[in-house]
mmCIF file of C-alpha atoms and ligand atoms in Angstrom:
data_model
loop_
_atom_site.group_PDB
_atom_site.id
_atom_site.type_symbol
_atom_site.label_atom_id
_atom_site.label_comp_id
_atom_site.label_asym_id
_atom_site.label_seq_id
_atom_site.Cartn_x
_atom_site.Cartn_y
_atom_site.Cartn_z
ATOM 1 C CA UNK A 1 28.335 4.105 7.297
ATOM 2 C CA UNK A 2 26.945 4.267 10.660
ATOM 3 C CA UNK A 3 28.730 3.309 13.888
ATOM 4 C CA UNK A 4 26.076 0.772 14.668
ATOM 5 C CA UNK A 5 26.460 -0.989 11.345
ATOM 6 C CA UNK A 6 27.135 -4.705 10.813
ATOM 7 C CA UNK A 7 30.853 -5.092 11.139
ATOM 8 C CA UNK A 8 32.658 -5.164 7.710
ATOM 9 C CA UNK A 9 33.279 -7.032 5.680
ATOM 10 C CA UNK A 10 29.840 -8.667 6.162
ATOM 11 C CA UNK A 11 27.976 -5.472 5.523
ATOM 12 C CA UNK A 12 29.745 -4.801 2.267
ATOM 13 C CA UNK A 13 29.634 -8.437 1.250
ATOM 14 C CA UNK A 14 25.920 -8.298 1.819
ATOM 15 C CA UNK A 15 25.396 -4.988 -0.215
ATOM 16 C CA UNK A 16 27.333 -6.709 -2.983
ATOM 17 C CA UNK A 17 24.943 -9.667 -2.914
ATOM 18 C CA UNK A 18 21.975 -7.224 -2.968
ATOM 19 C CA UNK A 19 23.542 -5.328 -5.926
ATOM 20 C CA UNK A 20 23.910 -8.645 -7.915
ATOM 21 C CA UNK A 21 20.273 -9.622 -7.307
ATOM 22 C CA UNK A 22 18.917 -6.202 -8.280
ATOM 23 C CA UNK A 23 17.581 -5.723 -11.856
ATOM 24 C CA UNK A 24 17.822 -2.315 -13.611
ATOM 25 C CA UNK A 25 15.369 -0.197 -15.394
ATOM 26 C CA UNK A 26 15.668 2.553 -18.031
ATOM 27 C CA UNK A 27 15.184 5.376 -15.419
ATOM 28 C CA UNK A 28 18.179 4.072 -13.297
ATOM 29 C CA UNK A 29 21.346 5.746 -14.536
ATOM 30 C CA UNK A 30 23.274 4.523 -11.499
ATOM 31 C CA UNK A 31 22.048 2.038 -8.902
ATOM 32 C CA UNK A 32 23.667 0.408 -5.739
ATOM 33 C CA UNK A 33 27.319 1.047 -5.249
ATOM 34 C CA UNK A 34 28.066 4.732 -5.047
ATOM 35 C CA UNK A 35 27.129 7.389 -2.478
ATOM 36 C CA UNK A 36 23.796 7.941 -4.089
ATOM 37 C CA UNK A 37 21.666 6.580 -6.998
ATOM 38 C CA UNK A 38 20.949 8.585 -10.252
ATOM 39 C CA UNK A 39 17.570 8.468 -11.769
ATOM 40 C CA UNK A 40 16.733 10.192 -15.029
ATOM 41 C CA UNK A 41 13.961 12.697 -15.308
ATOM 42 C CA UNK A 42 11.600 12.923 -18.252
ATOM 43 C CA UNK A 43 10.027 16.422 -19.007
ATOM 44 C CA UNK A 44 6.406 15.045 -19.264
ATOM 45 C CA UNK A 45 6.364 13.037 -16.116
ATOM 46 C CA UNK A 46 6.461 13.715 -12.388
ATOM 47 C CA UNK A 47 8.019 11.673 -9.724
ATOM 48 C CA UNK A 48 5.777 10.326 -6.945
ATOM 49 C CA UNK A 49 7.507 8.966 -3.724
ATOM 50 C CA UNK A 50 6.266 7.300 -0.540
ATOM 51 C CA UNK A 51 7.984 5.828 2.505
ATOM 52 C CA UNK A 52 6.750 3.415 5.013
ATOM 53 C CA UNK A 53 8.521 2.079 8.082
ATOM 54 C CA UNK A 54 7.622 -1.361 9.517
ATOM 55 C CA UNK A 55 8.790 -2.637 12.867
ATOM 56 C CA UNK A 56 8.989 -6.140 14.399
ATOM 57 C CA UNK A 57 6.365 -6.409 17.228
ATOM 58 C CA UNK A 58 4.086 -3.803 15.575
ATOM 59 C CA UNK A 59 3.451 -4.832 11.929
ATOM 60 C CA UNK A 60 4.752 -8.360 12.161
ATOM 61 C CA UNK A 61 6.157 -10.737 14.763
ATOM 62 C CA UNK A 62 9.422 -12.399 15.371
ATOM 63 C CA UNK A 63 7.812 -15.593 13.988
ATOM 64 C CA UNK A 64 6.695 -14.165 10.686
ATOM 65 C CA UNK A 65 8.527 -15.600 7.831
ATOM 66 C CA UNK A 66 11.319 -13.173 6.738
ATOM 67 C CA UNK A 67 10.296 -13.582 3.167
ATOM 68 C CA UNK A 68 6.731 -12.347 3.877
ATOM 69 C CA UNK A 69 8.225 -9.511 5.985
ATOM 70 C CA UNK A 70 10.387 -8.353 3.164
ATOM 71 C CA UNK A 71 7.458 -8.741 0.759
ATOM 72 C CA UNK A 72 5.033 -6.753 2.918
ATOM 73 C CA UNK A 73 7.634 -3.963 3.538
ATOM 74 C CA UNK A 74 7.638 -3.313 -0.189
ATOM 75 C CA UNK A 75 3.990 -4.193 -0.964
ATOM 76 C CA UNK A 76 2.630 -1.486 1.333
ATOM 77 C CA UNK A 77 4.604 1.025 -0.494
ATOM 78 C CA UNK A 78 3.488 -0.039 -3.934
ATOM 79 C CA UNK A 79 -0.032 0.235 -2.554
ATOM 80 C CA UNK A 80 0.659 3.905 -1.790
ATOM 81 C CA UNK A 81 2.102 4.460 -5.320
ATOM 82 C CA UNK A 82 -1.010 2.714 -6.711
ATOM 83 C CA UNK A 83 -3.358 5.026 -4.723
ATOM 84 C CA UNK A 84 -1.659 7.918 -6.638
ATOM 85 C CA UNK A 85 -2.232 6.077 -9.967
ATOM 86 C CA UNK A 86 1.560 6.048 -10.473
ATOM 87 C CA UNK A 87 3.770 3.425 -11.907
ATOM 88 C CA UNK A 88 6.488 2.298 -9.515
ATOM 89 C CA UNK A 89 10.157 2.605 -10.742
ATOM 90 C CA UNK A 90 12.721 2.273 -8.005
ATOM 91 C CA UNK A 91 12.974 1.381 -4.289
ATOM 92 C CA UNK A 92 15.338 2.224 -1.496
ATOM 93 C CA UNK A 93 15.530 -0.129 1.451
ATOM 94 C CA UNK A 94 16.874 0.951 4.975
ATOM 95 C CA UNK A 95 17.144 -2.070 7.344
ATOM 96 C CA UNK A 96 18.143 -2.178 11.029
ATOM 97 C CA UNK A 97 18.861 -5.781 11.790
ATOM 98 C CA UNK A 98 18.935 -7.356 15.213
ATOM 99 C CA UNK A 99 22.434 -8.574 15.764
ATOM 100 C CA UNK A 100 21.234 -12.052 16.641
ATOM 101 C CA UNK A 101 19.825 -12.558 13.113
ATOM 102 C CA UNK A 102 22.359 -14.069 10.659
ATOM 103 C CA UNK A 103 22.980 -13.581 7.004
ATOM 104 C CA UNK A 104 20.421 -16.399 6.051
ATOM 105 C CA UNK A 105 17.645 -14.303 7.705
ATOM 106 C CA UNK A 106 18.338 -11.155 5.791
ATOM 107 C CA UNK A 107 18.749 -13.044 2.545
ATOM 108 C CA UNK A 108 15.345 -14.577 3.000
ATOM 109 C CA UNK A 109 14.030 -11.111 3.773
ATOM 110 C CA UNK A 110 15.530 -9.772 0.559
ATOM 111 C CA UNK A 111 14.111 -12.851 -1.242
ATOM 112 C CA UNK A 112 10.565 -11.797 -0.520
ATOM 113 C CA UNK A 113 11.468 -8.115 -1.575
ATOM 114 C CA UNK A 114 13.346 -9.190 -4.687
ATOM 115 C CA UNK A 115 10.481 -11.393 -5.959
ATOM 116 C CA UNK A 116 7.932 -8.695 -5.530
ATOM 117 C CA UNK A 117 10.347 -6.078 -7.082
ATOM 118 C CA UNK A 118 10.713 -8.414 -10.047
ATOM 119 C CA UNK A 119 6.976 -8.930 -10.441
ATOM 120 C CA UNK A 120 6.287 -5.196 -10.553
ATOM 121 C CA UNK A 121 9.335 -4.472 -12.538
ATOM 122 C CA UNK A 122 11.119 -2.142 -10.142
ATOM 123 C CA UNK A 123 14.749 -1.592 -9.291
ATOM 124 C CA UNK A 124 16.227 -1.822 -5.807
ATOM 125 C CA UNK A 125 18.336 1.315 -6.348
ATOM 126 C CA UNK A 126 19.868 1.755 -2.968
ATOM 127 C CA UNK A 127 19.478 1.486 0.792
ATOM 128 C CA UNK A 128 21.339 1.374 4.108
ATOM 129 C CA UNK A 129 22.261 -1.465 6.385
ATOM 130 C CA UNK A 130 22.646 -1.267 10.189
ATOM 131 C CA UNK A 131 22.357 -3.671 13.026
ATOM 132 C CA UNK A 132 21.614 -3.261 16.714
ATOM 133 C CA UNK A 133 20.312 -4.929 19.813
ATOM 134 C CA UNK A 134 16.665 -3.998 19.177
ATOM 135 C CA UNK A 135 13.983 -5.538 16.903
ATOM 136 C CA UNK A 136 14.050 -5.538 13.141
ATOM 137 C CA UNK A 137 13.077 -2.326 11.446
ATOM 138 C CA UNK A 138 12.720 -1.843 7.737
ATOM 139 C CA UNK A 139 12.104 1.476 6.009
ATOM 140 C CA UNK A 140 11.179 1.361 2.390
ATOM 141 C CA UNK A 141 11.004 4.179 -0.039
ATOM 142 C CA UNK A 142 9.521 3.818 -3.493
ATOM 143 C CA UNK A 143 9.672 6.251 -6.331
ATOM 144 C CA UNK A 144 7.174 6.053 -9.095
ATOM 145 C CA UNK A 145 6.248 8.226 -12.063
ATOM 146 C CA UNK A 146 2.988 9.592 -13.599
ATOM 147 C CA UNK A 147 2.305 11.824 -16.517
ATOM 148 C CA UNK A 148 2.453 15.530 -15.316
ATOM 149 C CA UNK A 149 -0.667 16.415 -13.419
ATOM 150 C CA UNK A 150 -2.306 12.992 -13.615
ATOM 151 C CA UNK A 151 -1.590 11.772 -9.960
ATOM 152 C CA UNK A 152 -4.899 11.208 -8.146
ATOM 153 C CA UNK A 153 -5.174 12.935 -4.930
ATOM 154 C CA UNK A 154 -7.401 12.452 -1.802
ATOM 155 C CA UNK A 155 -8.801 15.848 -2.237
ATOM 156 C CA UNK A 156 -10.702 15.902 -5.643
ATOM 157 C CA UNK A 157 -14.051 14.269 -4.555
ATOM 158 C CA UNK A 158 -17.177 16.361 -5.390
ATOM 159 C CA UNK A 159 -20.576 16.285 -3.771
ATOM 160 C CA UNK A 160 -22.712 13.644 -5.720
ATOM 161 C CA UNK A 161 -19.659 11.572 -6.734
ATOM 162 C CA UNK A 162 -20.034 7.860 -6.242
ATOM 163 C CA UNK A 163 -17.694 6.031 -3.892
ATOM 164 C CA UNK A 164 -16.109 2.667 -5.076
ATOM 165 C CA UNK A 165 -13.787 0.075 -3.560
ATOM 166 C CA UNK A 166 -11.705 -2.522 -5.392
ATOM 167 C CA UNK A 167 -11.798 -6.265 -4.212
ATOM 168 C CA UNK A 168 -13.365 -7.103 -0.795
ATOM 169 C CA UNK A 169 -12.383 -6.010 2.657
ATOM 170 C CA UNK A 170 -12.014 -7.295 6.197
ATOM 171 C CA UNK A 171 -10.303 -10.176 8.105
ATOM 172 C CA UNK A 172 -6.833 -9.454 6.504
ATOM 173 C CA UNK A 173 -5.061 -9.613 9.818
ATOM 174 C CA UNK A 174 -6.537 -12.936 10.881
ATOM 175 C CA UNK A 175 -5.540 -14.571 7.549
ATOM 176 C CA UNK A 176 -2.144 -14.001 6.108
ATOM 177 C CA UNK A 177 -3.628 -11.674 3.460
ATOM 178 C CA UNK A 178 -1.931 -8.609 5.077
ATOM 179 C CA UNK A 179 1.456 -10.257 4.161
ATOM 180 C CA UNK A 180 0.451 -11.623 0.850
ATOM 181 C CA UNK A 181 -1.812 -9.146 -0.875
ATOM 182 C CA UNK A 182 -1.242 -7.830 -4.366
ATOM 183 C CA UNK A 183 -0.887 -4.041 -4.449
ATOM 184 C CA UNK A 184 -3.490 -2.639 -6.875
ATOM 185 C CA UNK A 185 -0.933 -0.995 -9.329
ATOM 186 C CA UNK A 186 -2.542 -2.396 -12.399
ATOM 187 C CA UNK A 187 -6.105 -1.629 -11.292
ATOM 188 C CA UNK A 188 -5.300 1.961 -10.455
ATOM 189 C CA UNK A 189 -3.560 2.501 -13.992
ATOM 190 C CA UNK A 190 -6.507 0.876 -15.810
ATOM 191 C CA UNK A 191 -9.028 2.977 -13.738
ATOM 192 C CA UNK A 192 -7.395 6.266 -14.627
ATOM 193 C CA UNK A 193 -6.619 5.233 -18.107
ATOM 194 C CA UNK A 194 -10.468 4.715 -18.798
ATOM 195 C CA UNK A 195 -12.324 6.925 -16.252
ATOM 196 C CA UNK A 196 -12.053 10.281 -14.661
ATOM 197 C CA UNK A 197 -11.206 9.322 -11.048
ATOM 198 C CA UNK A 198 -11.674 12.287 -8.796
ATOM 199 C CA UNK A 199 -10.062 11.075 -5.603
ATOM 200 C CA UNK A 200 -8.323 7.885 -4.390
ATOM 201 C CA UNK A 201 -6.626 6.317 -1.268
ATOM 202 C CA UNK A 202 -5.471 2.856 -0.326
ATOM 203 C CA UNK A 203 -7.094 1.159 2.554
ATOM 204 C CA UNK A 204 -4.443 0.603 5.304
ATOM 205 C CA UNK A 205 -6.266 1.667 8.363
ATOM 206 C CA UNK A 206 -9.680 0.224 7.553
ATOM 207 C CA UNK A 207 -12.247 1.457 5.159
ATOM 208 C CA UNK A 208 -14.194 3.570 7.649
ATOM 209 C CA UNK A 209 -10.966 5.112 8.844
ATOM 210 C CA UNK A 210 -9.561 5.899 5.378
ATOM 211 C CA UNK A 211 -12.916 7.203 3.948
ATOM 212 C CA UNK A 212 -12.438 9.896 6.556
ATOM 213 C CA UNK A 213 -9.385 11.178 4.719
ATOM 214 C CA UNK A 214 -11.179 11.575 1.366
ATOM 215 C CA UNK A 215 -14.168 13.249 3.179
ATOM 216 C CA UNK A 216 -11.813 15.649 5.073
ATOM 217 C CA UNK A 217 -9.424 16.456 2.218
ATOM 218 C CA UNK A 218 -12.191 16.881 -0.386
ATOM 219 C CA UNK A 219 -14.597 18.776 1.972
ATOM 220 C CA UNK A 220 -17.426 16.454 1.402
ATOM 221 C CA UNK A 221 -19.770 14.165 3.479
ATOM 222 C CA UNK A 222 -20.024 10.546 2.610
ATOM 223 C CA UNK A 223 -22.897 7.961 3.059
ATOM 224 C CA UNK A 224 -21.759 4.273 2.953
ATOM 225 C CA UNK A 225 -24.415 1.734 2.033
ATOM 226 C CA UNK A 226 -23.555 -1.086 4.437
ATOM 227 C CA UNK A 227 -25.355 -3.582 2.357
ATOM 228 C CA UNK A 228 -23.194 -2.872 -0.583
ATOM 229 C CA UNK A 229 -19.707 -3.235 1.132
ATOM 230 C CA UNK A 230 -18.029 -6.393 -0.227
ATOM 231 C CA UNK A 231 -17.087 -8.587 2.831
ATOM 232 C CA UNK A 232 -14.091 -10.640 2.214
ATOM 233 C CA UNK A 233 -14.336 -14.439 2.717
ATOM 234 C CA UNK A 234 -11.523 -14.115 5.331
ATOM 235 C CA UNK A 235 -14.227 -12.641 7.728
ATOM 236 C CA UNK A 236 -15.700 -15.411 9.826
ATOM 237 C CA UNK A 237 -19.040 -16.436 7.981
ATOM 238 C CA UNK A 238 -20.653 -17.736 11.241
ATOM 239 C CA UNK A 239 -20.877 -14.354 12.739
ATOM 240 C CA UNK A 240 -23.887 -11.989 12.670
ATOM 241 C CA UNK A 241 -24.031 -9.733 9.588
ATOM 242 C CA UNK A 242 -23.460 -6.514 11.530
ATOM 243 C CA UNK A 243 -20.401 -7.954 13.201
ATOM 244 C CA UNK A 244 -19.131 -9.036 9.849
ATOM 245 C CA UNK A 245 -19.852 -5.581 8.295
ATOM 246 C CA UNK A 246 -17.924 -3.932 11.195
ATOM 247 C CA UNK A 247 -14.961 -6.174 10.419
ATOM 248 C CA UNK A 248 -15.012 -5.139 6.798
ATOM 249 C CA UNK A 249 -15.192 -1.429 7.785
ATOM 250 C CA UNK A 250 -12.596 -1.387 10.523
ATOM 251 C CA UNK A 251 -10.148 -4.340 10.371
ATOM 252 C CA UNK A 252 -7.763 -2.525 7.978
ATOM 253 C CA UNK A 253 -4.608 -3.681 6.172
ATOM 254 C CA UNK A 254 -6.805 -4.517 3.087
ATOM 255 C CA UNK A 255 -4.653 -2.466 0.733
ATOM 256 C CA UNK A 256 -7.612 -2.171 -1.660
ATOM 257 C CA UNK A 257 -8.369 1.145 -3.401
ATOM 258 C CA UNK A 258 -11.095 3.468 -2.350
ATOM 259 C CA UNK A 259 -11.963 6.078 -5.000
ATOM 260 C CA UNK A 260 -14.644 8.339 -6.245
ATOM 261 C CA UNK A 261 -16.073 9.109 -9.793
ATOM 262 C CA UNK A 262 -18.889 11.228 -11.091
ATOM 263 C CA UNK A 263 -22.289 9.305 -11.537
ATOM 264 C CA UNK A 264 -21.805 9.274 -15.241
ATOM 265 C CA UNK A 265 -18.360 7.832 -14.978
ATOM 266 C CA UNK A 266 -19.558 5.336 -12.333
ATOM 267 C CA UNK A 267 -22.353 4.077 -14.539
ATOM 268 C CA UNK A 268 -19.772 3.510 -17.281
ATOM 269 C CA UNK A 269 -17.390 1.826 -14.787
ATOM 270 C CA UNK A 270 -20.144 -0.675 -13.713
ATOM 271 C CA UNK A 271 -20.826 -1.464 -17.336
ATOM 272 C CA UNK A 272 -17.090 -1.907 -18.341
ATOM 273 C CA UNK A 273 -15.552 -3.315 -15.132
ATOM 274 C CA UNK A 274 -15.759 -7.014 -16.252
ATOM 275 C CA UNK A 275 -14.238 -6.482 -19.639
ATOM 276 C CA UNK A 276 -11.379 -4.476 -18.065
ATOM 277 C CA UNK A 277 -10.870 -7.305 -15.596
ATOM 278 C CA UNK A 278 -11.589 -4.997 -12.600
ATOM 279 C CA UNK A 279 -13.463 -6.087 -9.437
ATOM 280 C CA UNK A 280 -15.201 -2.996 -8.001
ATOM 281 C CA UNK A 281 -18.259 -2.234 -6.017
ATOM 282 C CA UNK A 282 -20.098 0.966 -5.496
ATOM 283 C CA UNK A 283 -20.391 1.370 -1.821
ATOM 284 C CA UNK A 284 -21.670 5.005 -1.267
ATOM 285 C CA UNK A 285 -21.974 8.510 -2.366
ATOM 286 C CA UNK A 286 -20.428 11.937 -1.527
ATOM 287 C CA UNK A 287 -22.880 14.527 -0.170
ATOM 288 C CA UNK A 288 -22.596 18.227 0.834
ATOM 289 C CA UNK A 289 -21.581 18.970 4.265
ATOM 290 C CA UNK A 290 -19.018 16.959 6.154
ATOM 291 C CA UNK A 291 -20.896 14.219 7.928
ATOM 292 C CA UNK A 292 -20.016 10.559 7.575
ATOM 293 C CA UNK A 293 -22.970 8.253 7.604
ATOM 294 C CA UNK A 294 -23.580 4.457 7.346
ATOM 295 C CA UNK A 295 -26.866 3.159 6.120
ATOM 296 C CA UNK A 296 -27.901 -0.511 6.882
ATOM 297 C CA UNK A 297 -31.242 -1.828 5.612
ATOM 298 C CA UNK A 298 -32.434 1.588 4.881
ATOM 299 C CA UNK A 299 -31.739 3.068 8.346
ATOM 300 C CA UNK A 300 -28.841 5.371 9.259
ATOM 301 C CA UNK A 301 -26.637 3.866 12.089
ATOM 302 C CA UNK A 302 -23.568 5.462 13.953
ATOM 303 C CA UNK A 303 -20.521 5.580 11.695
ATOM 304 C CA UNK A 304 -17.861 3.170 13.006
ATOM 305 C CA UNK A 305 -15.020 4.723 14.947
ATOM 306 C CA UNK A 306 -12.241 2.793 13.396
ATOM 307 C CA UNK A 307 -8.756 3.349 12.060
ATOM 308 C CA UNK A 308 -5.418 2.582 13.450
ATOM 309 C CA UNK A 309 -3.228 5.380 14.902
ATOM 310 C CA UNK A 310 0.111 5.140 16.443
ATOM 311 C CA UNK A 311 0.509 6.559 19.909
ATOM 312 C CA UNK A 312 3.227 9.227 19.869
ATOM 313 C CA UNK A 313 3.214 9.740 23.646
ATOM 314 C CA UNK A 314 2.085 13.389 23.585
HETATM 315 P P1 ADP B 1 27.531 5.274 2.598
HETATM 316 O O1 ADP B 1 28.213 4.836 3.685
HETATM 317 O O2 ADP B 1 28.113 6.217 1.618
HETATM 318 O O3 ADP B 1 26.015 5.525 2.864
HETATM 319 P P2 ADP B 1 26.938 2.425 2.127
HETATM 320 O O4 ADP B 1 28.025 1.591 2.403
HETATM 321 O O5 ADP B 1 25.851 2.564 3.225
HETATM 322 O O6 ADP B 1 27.537 3.805 1.642
HETATM 323 O O7 ADP B 1 26.118 2.011 0.851
HETATM 324 C C1 ADP B 1 26.786 1.702 -0.318
HETATM 325 C C2 ADP B 1 25.800 1.391 -1.514
HETATM 326 O O8 ADP B 1 24.920 0.260 -1.142
HETATM 327 C C3 ADP B 1 24.896 2.551 -1.685
HETATM 328 O O9 ADP B 1 24.440 2.620 -3.137
HETATM 329 C C4 ADP B 1 23.631 2.128 -0.992
HETATM 330 O O10 ADP B 1 22.373 2.765 -1.475
HETATM 331 C C5 ADP B 1 23.716 0.612 -1.138
HETATM 332 N N1 ADP B 1 22.946 -0.081 -0.011
HETATM 333 C C6 ADP B 1 23.480 -0.159 1.329
HETATM 334 N N2 ADP B 1 22.676 -0.936 2.030
HETATM 335 C C7 ADP B 1 21.711 -1.521 1.185
HETATM 336 C C8 ADP B 1 20.505 -2.348 1.456
HETATM 337 N N3 ADP B 1 20.218 -2.748 2.556
HETATM 338 N N4 ADP B 1 19.752 -2.592 0.339
HETATM 339 C C9 ADP B 1 20.000 -2.086 -0.883
HETATM 340 N N5 ADP B 1 21.100 -1.226 -1.090
HETATM 341 C C10 ADP B 1 21.906 -0.839 -0.082
HETATM 342 MG MG1 MG B 2 24.867 4.477 3.760
#
């Protein structure tokens, strides 16, 4: 317990409520209720974990529905697990609640979380509950598993590989899509089950920002074909094509997957995508060197400087 915690018995009463809502999974030997959870380990699989913190006033506002806040807090982590091509298993939720928010608010918040946890068959296996005079902060950790050595990293792209994106990008923050998106867990598993995916990342900071991570960590250059980028219908259709493309490349919070495959695998993917129920577009290619380039109507144009980055004050 923390000195800033909700005064008991409400904290323990709340934890008990969460425990009753949470559903188990085979890997969970011990969930909520003790000092720590116990998860079983299988010799042929590896654990993959990710944590994301979201804060009121930064990632959502005090007006955002608590159900959607809870949903997003978990969904963004599931997207990271998807980007590794892992299967999510368990989640741990740390919440710091404003003292002014009552039990109803936190139950609604958990309502959004629990619905998504059920949909993706993951167990809420633990957490921590505090309250304070500041804004709402939620830290979500997700643990997933993947067969040994089969997690897909950002660093495996090779010169000549084709660059693909799932779904469509742009306009997520102006619509409610950034709160309601479906993390691409199934798509990632189908992709690695059928194709040799060389690198993968999820798009949180914007396609142009996130493609930099693949380029830098794989030590390749990348050319994006602007005309091939699937622009989401959430991007204002009355704007000029170049403005729309810029939204698609830099808005962020799309939570689609950006990945690379060899040209042979890419050809096969384009042929089989429909029958595998995958929506993918080839949007570029990896090159030698380290340059990032954008081609529109056959002409190279400056690569957008995009991507969200938190100021750390140093
Ligand atoms: P401790 O003081 O030993 O950390 P807590 O009272 O904080 O114990 O937690 C008791 C149990 O309840 C633990 O299993 C913990 O993981 C779980 N728990 C606490 N808060 C939450 C929460 N917000 N969501 C899910 N589980 C929680
Ligand atoms: Mg604790």
